[in-house]
Short mmCIF file of C-alpha atoms (C1' of nucleotides) in Angstrom, two decimals:
data_model
loop_
_atom_site.label_atom_id
_atom_site.label_comp_id
_atom_site.label_asym_id
_atom_site.label_seq_id
_atom_site.Cartn_x
_atom_site.Cartn_y
_atom_site.Cartn_z
CA MET A 50 -93.51 115.90 -100.41
CA LYS A 51 -92.19 112.93 -102.28
CA PRO A 52 -93.35 109.67 -100.69
CA SER A 53 -90.52 107.47 -99.53
CA ILE A 54 -89.67 104.73 -97.06
CA PRO A 55 -86.82 104.66 -94.54
CA LYS A 56 -83.40 103.52 -95.60
CA GLY A 57 -83.00 99.76 -95.52
CA THR A 58 -86.73 98.98 -95.71
CA ARG A 59 -88.71 97.74 -98.72
CA ASP A 60 -92.18 97.44 -100.17
CA PHE A 61 -93.15 94.05 -101.59
CA SER A 62 -95.17 93.60 -104.76
CA PRO A 63 -97.75 90.81 -105.15
CA THR A 64 -95.20 88.65 -106.98
CA GLU A 65 -92.57 89.23 -104.31
CA VAL A 66 -95.04 88.35 -101.57
CA ALA A 67 -95.90 85.14 -103.40
CA ASN A 68 -92.23 84.21 -103.70
CA ARG A 69 -91.53 85.07 -100.09
CA ASN A 70 -94.49 82.97 -98.99
CA HIS A 71 -93.12 80.08 -100.98
CA ILE A 72 -89.86 80.23 -99.01
CA ILE A 73 -91.64 80.75 -95.70
CA ASN A 74 -94.01 77.84 -96.32
CA THR A 75 -91.14 75.54 -97.22
CA ILE A 76 -89.28 76.45 -94.04
CA LYS A 77 -92.41 76.22 -91.91
CA GLU A 78 -93.32 72.84 -93.32
CA THR A 79 -89.83 71.52 -92.63
CA PHE A 80 -89.78 72.93 -89.11
CA GLU A 81 -93.01 71.08 -88.39
CA THR A 82 -91.69 67.88 -89.97
CA PHE A 83 -88.87 68.07 -87.47
CA GLY A 84 -91.29 68.54 -84.59
CA PHE A 85 -91.15 72.28 -83.91
CA GLN A 86 -94.11 74.38 -82.75
CA PRO A 87 -94.65 78.03 -83.59
CA ILE A 88 -94.63 80.93 -81.16
CA GLU A 89 -94.59 84.68 -81.66
CA THR A 90 -93.20 87.45 -79.49
CA PRO A 91 -93.75 91.24 -79.55
CA SER A 92 -91.92 93.34 -82.10
CA PHE A 93 -90.51 95.40 -79.26
CA GLU A 94 -89.19 94.38 -75.88
CA ASN A 95 -88.11 96.15 -72.73
CA SER A 96 -84.66 97.57 -73.41
CA GLU A 97 -83.14 95.66 -70.52
CA THR A 98 -84.18 92.39 -72.16
CA LEU A 99 -82.09 93.17 -75.22
CA MET A 100 -79.30 95.49 -74.14
CA GLY A 101 -76.01 93.83 -73.36
CA LYS A 102 -76.92 90.52 -74.97
CA TYR A 103 -75.23 91.13 -78.29
CA GLY A 104 -72.07 92.90 -77.26
CA GLU A 105 -71.15 96.54 -77.69
CA GLU A 106 -71.72 96.52 -81.44
CA GLY A 107 -75.11 94.93 -80.95
CA ASP A 108 -76.21 97.60 -78.47
CA ARG A 109 -75.35 100.28 -81.01
CA LEU A 110 -77.45 98.54 -83.68
CA ILE A 111 -80.58 98.16 -81.56
CA PHE A 112 -83.36 100.57 -82.50
CA LYS A 113 -84.47 102.35 -79.35
CA ILE A 114 -88.02 103.56 -78.93
CA LEU A 115 -88.53 106.99 -77.43
CA ASN A 116 -90.70 107.05 -74.31
CA SER A 117 -94.18 108.41 -74.78
CA GLY A 118 -95.21 111.79 -73.45
CA ASP A 119 -92.85 114.46 -72.24
CA PHE A 120 -89.87 112.15 -72.10
CA LEU A 121 -87.29 114.90 -71.81
CA SER A 122 -88.67 116.24 -68.56
CA LYS A 123 -87.65 113.04 -66.81
CA ALA A 124 -84.08 113.16 -68.09
CA ASP A 125 -81.52 114.78 -65.89
CA ASP A 126 -80.12 118.16 -66.96
CA VAL A 127 -76.48 117.27 -66.44
CA THR A 128 -76.73 114.36 -68.86
CA ILE A 129 -78.49 116.48 -71.45
CA ASN A 130 -75.95 119.27 -71.21
CA LYS A 131 -73.04 116.86 -71.39
CA LYS A 132 -74.55 115.41 -74.56
CA ASP A 133 -73.90 111.96 -73.15
CA SER A 134 -75.98 110.01 -75.66
CA LEU A 135 -75.41 106.63 -74.07
CA LYS A 136 -76.58 107.70 -70.64
CA LEU A 137 -79.37 109.85 -72.01
CA THR A 138 -80.73 106.91 -74.03
CA SER A 139 -81.48 104.92 -70.89
CA GLN A 140 -83.34 107.94 -69.46
CA ILE A 141 -85.56 108.67 -72.44
CA SER A 142 -86.05 105.17 -73.85
CA GLU A 143 -87.10 102.00 -72.10
CA LYS A 144 -88.29 99.92 -75.08
CA ALA A 145 -86.44 98.68 -78.13
CA LEU A 146 -87.24 96.86 -81.38
CA ARG A 147 -86.47 93.16 -81.52
CA TYR A 148 -82.90 92.62 -82.76
CA ASP A 149 -83.10 88.86 -83.27
CA LEU A 150 -85.39 85.99 -82.28
CA THR A 151 -83.07 84.06 -79.98
CA VAL A 152 -82.92 86.45 -77.04
CA PRO A 153 -86.68 87.11 -77.01
CA PHE A 154 -87.11 83.34 -77.11
CA ALA A 155 -84.85 82.90 -74.10
CA ARG A 156 -86.94 85.53 -72.32
CA TYR A 157 -90.09 83.66 -73.35
CA VAL A 158 -88.78 80.36 -72.03
CA VAL A 159 -87.87 81.82 -68.66
CA GLN A 160 -91.14 83.72 -68.37
CA HIS A 161 -93.24 80.68 -69.26
CA GLN A 162 -91.03 77.96 -67.80
CA ASN A 163 -93.82 76.50 -65.71
CA GLU A 164 -96.14 76.05 -68.70
CA ILE A 165 -93.54 74.58 -71.02
CA THR A 166 -92.81 70.89 -71.47
CA PHE A 167 -89.11 70.34 -71.97
CA PRO A 168 -87.31 69.76 -74.22
CA PHE A 169 -89.15 72.60 -75.89
CA LYS A 170 -88.88 72.84 -79.65
CA ARG A 171 -90.16 76.11 -81.04
CA TYR A 172 -90.00 77.88 -84.35
CA GLN A 173 -90.58 81.55 -85.00
CA ILE A 174 -90.80 83.50 -88.25
CA GLN A 175 -90.92 87.23 -87.66
CA PRO A 176 -89.20 90.45 -88.70
CA VAL A 177 -86.27 91.88 -86.76
CA TRP A 178 -84.69 95.34 -86.93
CA ARG A 179 -81.12 96.55 -86.90
CA ALA A 180 -79.87 100.12 -87.21
CA ASP A 181 -77.12 98.97 -89.55
CA ARG A 182 -75.80 100.60 -92.68
CA PRO A 183 -77.65 98.87 -95.54
CA GLN A 184 -75.83 96.94 -98.23
CA LYS A 185 -76.75 94.28 -100.72
CA GLY A 186 -78.57 91.62 -98.72
CA ARG A 187 -78.35 93.71 -95.60
CA PHE A 188 -81.46 95.55 -94.51
CA ARG A 189 -82.66 97.40 -91.46
CA GLU A 190 -85.88 95.39 -91.41
CA PHE A 191 -85.66 91.73 -92.34
CA TYR A 192 -87.12 88.35 -91.49
CA GLN A 193 -85.52 85.59 -89.51
CA CYS A 194 -86.87 82.06 -89.43
CA ASP A 195 -85.63 80.41 -86.26
CA ALA A 196 -85.91 76.94 -84.82
CA ASP A 197 -84.52 76.24 -81.36
CA VAL A 198 -84.54 73.42 -78.86
CA VAL A 199 -84.17 74.32 -75.25
CA GLY A 200 -83.73 71.87 -72.39
CA SER A 201 -81.57 69.25 -74.03
CA ASP A 202 -77.80 68.84 -74.07
CA SER A 203 -77.96 66.13 -76.67
CA LEU A 204 -75.68 66.52 -79.64
CA TRP A 205 -78.33 64.83 -81.73
CA GLN A 206 -79.98 68.22 -81.85
CA GLU A 207 -76.96 69.63 -83.67
CA VAL A 208 -77.11 66.71 -86.07
CA GLU A 209 -80.79 67.31 -86.71
CA PHE A 210 -80.31 71.00 -87.36
CA ILE A 211 -77.78 70.22 -90.06
CA GLN A 212 -80.30 67.87 -91.61
CA LEU A 213 -82.94 70.55 -91.30
CA TYR A 214 -80.80 73.03 -93.20
CA ASP A 215 -80.10 70.41 -95.86
CA ASN A 216 -83.82 69.59 -96.15
CA VAL A 217 -84.94 73.17 -96.58
CA PHE A 218 -82.31 74.10 -99.16
CA THR A 219 -82.95 70.91 -101.08
CA LYS A 220 -86.69 71.60 -101.19
CA LEU A 221 -86.02 75.13 -102.40
CA GLY A 222 -83.86 73.74 -105.19
CA LEU A 223 -80.85 75.54 -103.78
CA ALA A 224 -78.12 72.93 -104.20
CA GLY A 225 -74.51 73.41 -103.19
CA THR A 226 -74.89 75.42 -100.00
CA THR A 227 -72.14 74.99 -97.45
CA ILE A 228 -72.98 74.53 -93.80
CA LYS A 229 -69.95 75.63 -91.85
CA ILE A 230 -69.58 74.32 -88.36
CA ASN A 231 -67.25 75.16 -85.53
CA ASN A 232 -67.30 74.85 -81.77
CA ARG A 233 -66.79 77.57 -79.22
CA LYS A 234 -64.90 75.14 -77.00
CA ILE A 235 -62.35 74.66 -79.76
CA LEU A 236 -61.87 78.40 -80.01
CA SER A 237 -61.44 78.59 -76.24
CA GLY A 238 -58.99 75.70 -76.45
CA ILE A 239 -56.96 77.52 -79.07
CA ALA A 240 -56.89 80.60 -76.87
CA GLU A 241 -55.76 78.45 -73.96
CA VAL A 242 -52.99 76.86 -76.02
CA ILE A 243 -51.69 80.20 -77.25
CA GLY A 244 -51.96 81.44 -73.69
CA ALA A 245 -54.20 84.41 -74.39
CA GLN A 246 -57.89 84.04 -73.73
CA ASP A 247 -58.39 87.76 -74.32
CA LYS A 248 -56.75 87.63 -77.78
CA LEU A 249 -59.12 85.04 -79.15
CA ILE A 250 -61.09 87.53 -81.23
CA ASP A 251 -57.96 89.13 -82.70
CA PHE A 252 -56.66 85.68 -83.45
CA THR A 253 -59.74 84.45 -85.30
CA VAL A 254 -60.19 87.71 -87.18
CA ALA A 255 -56.62 87.43 -88.43
CA LEU A 256 -56.91 83.72 -89.22
CA ASP A 257 -60.10 84.36 -91.15
CA LYS A 258 -58.13 86.44 -93.67
CA LEU A 259 -55.88 83.50 -94.54
CA ASP A 260 -57.23 82.87 -98.03
CA LYS A 261 -57.38 86.60 -98.76
CA ILE A 262 -53.96 87.86 -97.65
CA GLY A 263 -51.92 84.68 -97.19
CA HIS A 264 -50.04 82.88 -94.48
CA GLU A 265 -47.27 85.40 -93.82
CA LYS A 266 -49.44 88.46 -93.59
CA VAL A 267 -51.78 86.67 -91.21
CA GLU A 268 -48.84 85.79 -88.96
CA SER A 269 -47.54 89.32 -88.98
CA GLU A 270 -50.98 90.65 -88.13
CA MET A 271 -51.11 88.26 -85.19
CA LEU A 272 -47.71 89.44 -84.00
CA VAL A 273 -48.90 93.04 -84.23
CA LYS A 274 -51.91 92.12 -82.13
CA GLY A 275 -49.58 90.83 -79.44
CA ILE A 276 -49.76 87.12 -80.02
CA SER A 277 -46.38 85.53 -79.39
CA GLU A 278 -44.19 83.71 -81.87
CA GLU A 279 -44.34 80.53 -79.76
CA ALA A 280 -48.11 80.65 -79.68
CA ILE A 281 -48.28 80.93 -83.44
CA GLN A 282 -45.95 77.94 -83.75
CA LYS A 283 -48.23 75.83 -81.59
CA VAL A 284 -51.20 76.31 -83.85
CA GLN A 285 -49.25 76.06 -87.09
CA PRO A 286 -51.56 73.35 -88.53
CA LEU A 287 -54.33 75.95 -88.71
CA PHE A 288 -52.46 77.69 -91.50
CA SER A 289 -52.62 74.74 -93.85
CA PHE A 290 -56.10 73.73 -92.93
CA ASP A 291 -57.67 72.47 -96.10
CA GLY A 292 -58.06 68.69 -95.82
CA SER A 293 -61.23 66.72 -95.19
CA ASN A 294 -63.29 67.30 -92.07
CA ILE A 295 -61.73 64.18 -90.56
CA ASP A 296 -58.22 65.46 -91.30
CA LYS A 297 -59.05 68.75 -89.68
CA LEU A 298 -60.39 67.04 -86.59
CA THR A 299 -57.26 64.92 -86.33
CA SER A 300 -54.94 67.89 -86.41
CA LEU A 301 -57.15 69.85 -84.02
CA GLU A 302 -57.10 66.96 -81.60
CA ALA A 303 -53.33 66.91 -81.56
CA MET A 304 -53.07 70.66 -81.30
CA LEU A 305 -55.52 70.89 -78.42
CA ALA A 306 -54.40 67.80 -76.50
CA THR A 307 -53.29 69.92 -73.53
CA SER A 308 -56.59 71.75 -73.31
CA GLU A 309 -59.43 69.94 -71.62
CA GLU A 310 -62.03 72.28 -73.03
CA GLY A 311 -60.53 72.19 -76.52
CA THR A 312 -60.52 68.41 -76.46
CA LYS A 313 -64.16 68.41 -75.44
CA GLY A 314 -64.93 70.67 -78.37
CA VAL A 315 -63.17 68.37 -80.80
CA GLU A 316 -65.11 65.41 -79.42
CA GLU A 317 -68.40 67.19 -79.86
CA LEU A 318 -67.55 68.23 -83.36
CA ARG A 319 -66.38 64.73 -84.20
CA PHE A 320 -69.68 63.25 -83.02
CA VAL A 321 -71.65 65.60 -85.23
CA ILE A 322 -69.44 65.08 -88.27
CA ASN A 323 -69.44 61.30 -87.91
CA SER A 324 -73.19 61.16 -87.47
CA ILE A 325 -73.80 63.26 -90.54
CA THR A 326 -71.33 61.22 -92.53
CA ASP A 327 -73.30 58.09 -91.65
CA LEU A 328 -76.69 59.66 -92.27
CA GLY A 329 -75.75 61.42 -95.50
CA MET A 330 -76.71 64.78 -96.92
CA GLN A 331 -78.95 65.59 -99.88
CA SER A 332 -77.58 68.74 -101.45
CA ALA A 333 -75.58 70.72 -98.90
CA ASN A 334 -71.93 70.41 -97.90
CA LEU A 335 -70.76 70.26 -94.31
CA GLU A 336 -67.45 71.89 -93.59
CA VAL A 337 -65.46 72.32 -90.43
CA ASP A 338 -64.32 75.93 -90.27
CA VAL A 339 -62.28 76.99 -87.24
CA THR A 340 -62.37 80.64 -88.29
CA LEU A 341 -66.11 80.71 -87.77
CA ALA A 342 -66.51 82.99 -84.77
CA ARG A 343 -70.03 84.37 -84.95
CA GLY A 344 -72.21 85.12 -81.96
CA LEU A 345 -69.39 84.67 -79.48
CA ASN A 346 -71.42 86.73 -77.04
CA TYR A 347 -73.61 83.78 -76.20
CA TYR A 348 -72.67 80.67 -78.13
CA THR A 349 -70.94 78.08 -75.95
CA GLY A 350 -70.82 74.96 -78.12
CA ALA A 351 -71.55 74.39 -81.79
CA ILE A 352 -71.53 77.41 -84.09
CA PHE A 353 -73.20 77.25 -87.52
CA GLU A 354 -73.16 79.44 -90.56
CA VAL A 355 -74.56 78.74 -94.01
CA ALA A 356 -72.91 80.07 -97.15
CA ALA A 357 -74.74 80.40 -100.46
CA PRO A 358 -73.59 78.17 -103.35
CA LYS A 359 -70.20 79.14 -104.76
CA GLY A 360 -70.38 81.95 -107.26
CA VAL A 361 -73.21 83.77 -105.51
CA LYS A 362 -71.96 86.89 -103.81
CA MET A 363 -73.98 87.00 -100.63
CA GLY A 364 -73.29 87.03 -96.92
CA SER A 365 -74.40 84.09 -94.83
CA ILE A 366 -77.96 82.92 -95.45
CA GLY A 367 -78.28 81.20 -92.09
CA GLY A 368 -76.59 80.87 -88.75
CA GLY A 369 -76.96 79.44 -85.31
CA GLY A 370 -75.38 77.58 -82.46
CA ARG A 371 -75.63 76.28 -78.94
CA TYR A 372 -76.01 78.55 -75.96
CA ASP A 373 -75.83 77.16 -72.43
CA ASP A 374 -76.28 80.30 -70.40
CA LEU A 375 -78.83 82.41 -72.19
CA THR A 376 -81.75 81.54 -69.93
CA GLY A 377 -79.43 82.08 -66.96
CA LEU A 378 -79.20 85.74 -67.94
CA PHE A 379 -82.89 86.04 -67.17
CA GLY A 380 -82.57 84.60 -63.70
CA VAL A 381 -83.22 80.88 -63.98
CA LYS A 382 -81.51 78.91 -61.25
CA ASN A 383 -80.55 75.96 -63.44
CA PRO A 384 -79.88 77.43 -66.86
CA LEU A 385 -81.30 75.40 -69.70
CA SER A 386 -79.08 74.56 -72.63
CA GLY A 387 -80.44 75.76 -75.93
CA VAL A 388 -79.43 75.23 -79.51
CA GLY A 389 -80.92 76.67 -82.65
CA ILE A 390 -80.57 77.86 -86.19
CA SER A 391 -81.88 80.72 -88.23
CA PHE A 392 -82.71 81.18 -91.91
CA GLY A 393 -82.23 84.63 -93.43
CA LEU A 394 -85.38 84.87 -95.53
CA ASP A 395 -84.42 88.02 -97.39
CA ARG A 396 -81.01 86.76 -98.39
CA ILE A 397 -82.35 83.37 -99.44
CA TYR A 398 -84.80 85.29 -101.61
CA LEU A 399 -81.98 87.20 -103.30
CA VAL A 400 -79.98 84.03 -103.88
CA LEU A 401 -82.95 82.14 -105.37
CA GLU A 402 -83.70 85.14 -107.55
CA GLU A 403 -80.13 85.44 -108.76
CA LEU A 404 -80.04 81.75 -109.65
CA GLY A 405 -83.43 81.93 -111.37
CA LEU A 406 -84.93 79.34 -109.03
CA PHE A 407 -88.36 80.89 -108.57
CA LYS A 408 -91.10 79.27 -110.57
CA LYS A 409 -93.51 81.61 -112.30
CA VAL A 410 -96.06 82.37 -109.63
CA ASP A 411 -99.78 82.46 -110.18
CA LEU A 412 -101.01 85.56 -108.46
CA PRO A 413 -104.48 85.40 -106.99
CA LYS A 414 -106.87 86.20 -109.82
CA PRO A 415 -110.41 85.37 -110.86
CA LYS A 416 -111.10 82.52 -113.20
CA VAL A 417 -113.69 84.56 -115.00
CA LEU A 418 -114.28 88.26 -115.60
CA PHE A 419 -117.76 89.59 -116.42
CA ILE A 420 -117.77 92.50 -118.82
CA ASN A 421 -119.76 95.47 -117.56
CA PHE A 422 -122.18 96.92 -120.15
CA GLY A 423 -124.21 99.13 -117.82
CA GLU A 424 -126.50 99.11 -114.79
CA ALA A 425 -129.07 96.48 -115.81
CA GLU A 426 -126.46 94.25 -117.46
CA ALA A 427 -124.22 94.49 -114.39
CA LEU A 428 -127.05 93.28 -112.18
CA TYR A 429 -127.62 90.36 -114.56
CA ALA A 430 -123.90 89.56 -114.36
CA MET A 431 -123.86 89.87 -110.58
CA GLN A 432 -126.59 87.26 -110.32
CA ALA A 433 -124.33 84.78 -112.09
CA ILE A 434 -121.30 85.90 -110.09
CA THR A 435 -123.19 85.40 -106.82
CA ALA A 436 -124.04 81.85 -107.85
CA LEU A 437 -120.48 81.14 -108.97
CA ARG A 438 -118.96 82.47 -105.76
CA LYS A 439 -121.22 80.18 -103.72
CA GLU A 440 -119.41 77.37 -105.51
CA ASN A 441 -116.05 79.02 -104.69
CA ILE A 442 -115.40 79.90 -108.28
CA LYS A 443 -113.32 83.05 -108.32
CA SER A 444 -115.22 85.54 -110.40
CA GLU A 445 -115.51 89.28 -110.68
CA LEU A 446 -117.38 92.02 -112.46
CA TYR A 447 -115.42 94.79 -114.14
CA PRO A 448 -116.50 97.68 -111.91
CA GLU A 449 -117.06 100.30 -114.61
CA ALA A 450 -118.99 100.18 -117.83
CA ALA A 451 -115.77 101.06 -119.62
CA LYS A 452 -115.01 100.46 -123.24
CA MET A 453 -114.81 96.85 -124.35
CA LYS A 454 -111.20 97.23 -125.35
CA LYS A 455 -110.28 98.42 -121.91
CA GLN A 456 -112.17 95.65 -120.13
CA MET A 457 -110.76 92.96 -122.40
CA GLY A 458 -107.30 94.43 -121.98
CA TYR A 459 -107.69 94.19 -118.21
CA ALA A 460 -108.64 90.51 -118.48
CA ASN A 461 -105.72 89.91 -120.78
CA LYS A 462 -103.19 91.62 -118.58
CA ARG A 463 -104.31 89.76 -115.48
CA GLU A 464 -104.25 86.56 -117.50
CA ILE A 465 -107.84 85.74 -116.64
CA GLU A 466 -108.82 82.52 -118.37
CA PHE A 467 -112.47 83.29 -119.18
CA VAL A 468 -114.53 86.37 -119.99
CA VAL A 469 -118.30 86.49 -119.92
CA MET A 470 -120.20 88.99 -122.06
CA ALA A 471 -123.84 89.46 -121.31
CA GLY A 472 -125.74 92.35 -122.81
CA SER A 473 -129.37 92.90 -123.73
CA SER A 474 -129.64 90.01 -126.20
CA GLU A 475 -128.15 87.52 -123.70
CA MET A 476 -130.48 88.88 -121.03
CA THR A 477 -133.56 88.15 -123.12
CA ASN A 478 -132.25 84.63 -123.88
CA LYS A 479 -131.18 84.07 -120.27
CA SER A 480 -127.75 83.16 -121.65
CA TYR A 481 -124.14 84.16 -121.30
CA THR A 482 -121.48 84.49 -123.97
CA LEU A 483 -118.42 82.74 -122.59
CA LYS A 484 -115.07 83.42 -124.17
CA ASN A 485 -111.92 81.42 -123.57
CA MET A 486 -109.13 84.01 -123.57
CA ILE A 487 -106.42 81.49 -124.36
CA SER A 488 -107.98 79.76 -127.38
CA GLY A 489 -110.11 82.73 -128.36
CA GLU A 490 -113.22 80.60 -128.95
CA GLN A 491 -116.55 81.63 -127.51
CA LYS A 492 -120.00 80.15 -127.14
CA SER A 493 -123.42 80.91 -125.72
CA VAL A 494 -124.34 78.99 -122.55
CA ASN A 495 -126.97 79.10 -119.82
CA LEU A 496 -126.19 79.49 -116.12
CA THR A 497 -126.02 75.76 -115.37
CA GLU A 498 -123.65 75.15 -118.27
CA LEU A 499 -121.57 78.16 -117.23
CA MET A 500 -121.16 76.78 -113.75
CA SER A 501 -120.21 73.33 -114.92
CA ILE A 502 -117.62 74.63 -117.40
CA LEU A 503 -116.00 76.86 -114.80
"C1'" G B 24 -69.79 104.31 -86.88
"C1'" U B 25 -65.31 105.15 -90.93
"C1'" G B 26 -63.92 105.60 -96.18
"C1'" G B 27 -65.35 105.24 -101.47
"C1'" U B 28 -69.64 104.70 -105.20
"C1'" U B 29 -74.50 105.79 -107.41
"C1'" G B 30 -79.03 108.90 -108.61
"C1'" U B 31 -81.70 111.63 -115.87
"C1'" A B 32 -89.67 110.00 -118.02
"C1'" G B 33 -93.63 104.74 -114.53
"C1'" C B 34 -89.23 101.00 -115.95
"C1'" U B 35 -84.19 100.11 -118.37
"C1'" C B 36 -80.79 103.49 -119.93
"C1'" A B 37 -78.27 107.45 -123.74
"C1'" G B 38 -76.79 112.60 -123.14
"C1'" C B 39 -69.46 114.58 -126.22
"C1'" U B 40 -64.17 119.31 -123.12
"C1'" G B 41 -70.13 123.04 -119.02
"C1'" G B 42 -73.49 126.10 -124.42
"C1'" U B 43 -79.97 127.49 -126.78
"C1'" U B 44 -86.36 123.81 -126.93
"C1'" A B 45 -82.73 116.85 -122.32
"C1'" G B 46 -83.46 111.84 -125.97
"C1'" A B 47 -84.45 106.28 -127.04
"C1'" G B 48 -86.80 101.55 -126.09
"C1'" C B 49 -90.54 99.47 -123.15
"C1'" G B 50 -94.90 100.94 -120.53
"C1'" C B 51 -99.16 104.47 -120.29
"C1'" U B 52 -103.44 107.32 -122.81
"C1'" G B 53 -106.33 108.07 -127.29
"C1'" G B 54 -107.47 106.60 -132.37
"C1'" A B 55 -107.57 103.00 -136.76
"C1'" U B 56 -111.70 98.80 -134.73
"C1'" U B 57 -118.75 103.08 -130.87
"C1'" G B 58 -120.07 94.19 -128.04
"C1'" U B 59 -114.23 91.50 -128.49
"C1'" G B 60 -107.94 91.38 -125.69
"C1'" G B 61 -103.04 89.55 -127.10
"C1'" U B 62 -100.11 91.37 -133.22
"C1'" U B 63 -99.70 95.86 -136.33
"C1'" C B 64 -100.08 101.16 -137.63
"C1'" C B 65 -100.88 106.45 -136.21
"C1'" A B 66 -101.05 110.26 -132.56
"C1'" G B 67 -100.34 112.04 -127.59
"C1'" A B 68 -99.20 112.75 -122.42
"C1'" G B 69 -95.28 112.39 -119.05
"C1'" G B 70 -88.81 115.05 -116.52
"C1'" U B 71 -87.96 121.80 -111.26
"C1'" C B 72 -81.92 115.89 -114.56
"C1'" G B 73 -82.55 112.97 -106.09
"C1'" C B 74 -82.83 117.54 -102.90
"C1'" C B 75 -80.49 122.30 -101.04
"C1'" G B 76 -76.76 125.75 -101.76
"C1'" G B 77 -72.29 127.59 -104.44
"C1'" U B 78 -68.91 128.66 -108.86
"C1'" U B 79 -70.04 130.61 -113.91
"C1'" C B 80 -72.48 135.09 -118.87
"C1'" G B 81 -74.47 130.00 -118.87
"C1'" A B 82 -74.79 123.74 -114.87
"C1'" A B 83 -77.88 117.20 -115.96
"C1'" C B 84 -72.39 117.94 -116.42
"C1'" C B 85 -67.83 121.55 -111.89
"C1'" C B 86 -67.68 122.32 -106.10
"C1'" G B 87 -69.95 121.69 -100.96
"C1'" G B 88 -73.82 119.67 -97.98
"C1'" U B 89 -77.84 116.21 -97.56
"C1'" C B 90 -80.86 111.93 -98.84
"C1'" U B 91 -80.76 107.33 -101.56
"C1'" U B 92 -78.18 103.06 -103.81
"C1'" U B 93 -74.05 100.14 -103.67
"C1'" C B 94 -68.86 98.47 -102.12
"C1'" A B 95 -64.93 97.77 -98.40
"C1'" C B 96 -64.02 97.84 -93.01
"C1'" C B 97 -66.80 96.60 -88.57
"C1'" C B 98 -70.53 93.48 -87.53
"C1'" C B 99 -74.03 90.26 -89.23
"C1'" A B 100 -79.37 86.99 -91.62
#
RNA sequence: GUGGUUGUAGCUCAGCUGGUUAGAGCGCUGGAUUGUGGUUCCAGAGGUCGCCGGUUCGAACCCGGUCUUUCACCCCA
């Protein structure tokens, strides 16, 4: 049998782990600078916690865990014979792998509401799983790095999250990212204005293709989807939507004047944009994008998505938004408003790699390697190593009395700075021959000198 | 889930319209140098051509299935 790993999963080499840790540490550090505290939740949840929270597509992509034991005996024969997978799933599986970090967090908040001080700011960096078809930058196991605030309606949170994104990407040296922002209330307002709440998705999907297929084709697609000519006329400004954020807000305001909800959305967006304009950004761009329609299953206010710098072909490297009702789904009487963002660790990794932004990492390695010449010599070396390790000097003995060339080659390949050779003559002198592998020079020293040099 | 694409040595890749023992570079192992690495030279090992089946006198090459990679749709980090 050839060893292999499941589709869409990966092994990570020491270098990759080091680079991933660099990203994680940067994000973690920034989360804490902004006042977030870490939590963790189980990698699998009860199915009912997850199912139905991400829409039909989401349910399909959730990995279900088979019940333990003789699970089939509890399923009903009719369902099995009908080959009704959907119904059968609920009979043979009651647990599922975490699909994202937001829903488990909402569950956490509701479950621990009496222990939590609100507003609660938490961050969470853990893997999630999706039964998706893998592509570049799309895996079936990947890490999300989430920060959320629950229990505050304040739009300052949205402002801070934009700053947080900007901070992290700046620290990572990833300049030129674009933070796209939209507001669910604006989308609802548009639907209201065109008189078709149920066609909102069709409308945004079509509008999103504007720069790909052009104005006319977008309009004809909308007509095909059953959106009326009059409706399309009303939102005409959306088709030439390429001015500044302020320009966009101005035309949205006019377009949505008759919609109370739409107007509210424009106001919210305007507050965020104005605040950021005053506060300034370091390296990211902020862009109003009305076609942004992610996470419509639970976002109710702001919607965020982060695009990699232009020229890098990669899906979004972050996303988030505000959700007013999520805790309500778990039976809280007065639902708490939440807002949060997520960083896609694996995609950020690929982008940094493509742009050559990783510094050469120093893998964990000893500062000194002791050459092994045999039993007695190894013991002599181990005495020095024991002393060195007490001083936290990373040192190791080559485990076998292999040929010199091999031992030296090992030191060279691992880029170990010093090598110590101690054979019978050194043992009688109580000395060590210390060689600097970079300069090539070597000298005879005693244990005290050895420790002070290293 | 739908439709394309990819798969040859540990790695990166050659391999002509199907034709005898499938090649290169790097890496690996050994030697030149039996207590001295990185450079050089010499030698060597390593591949059921992703897997299964079919067509053919003959398949790495053609056909079908499957797995994997990747792309578009869908959705998304």
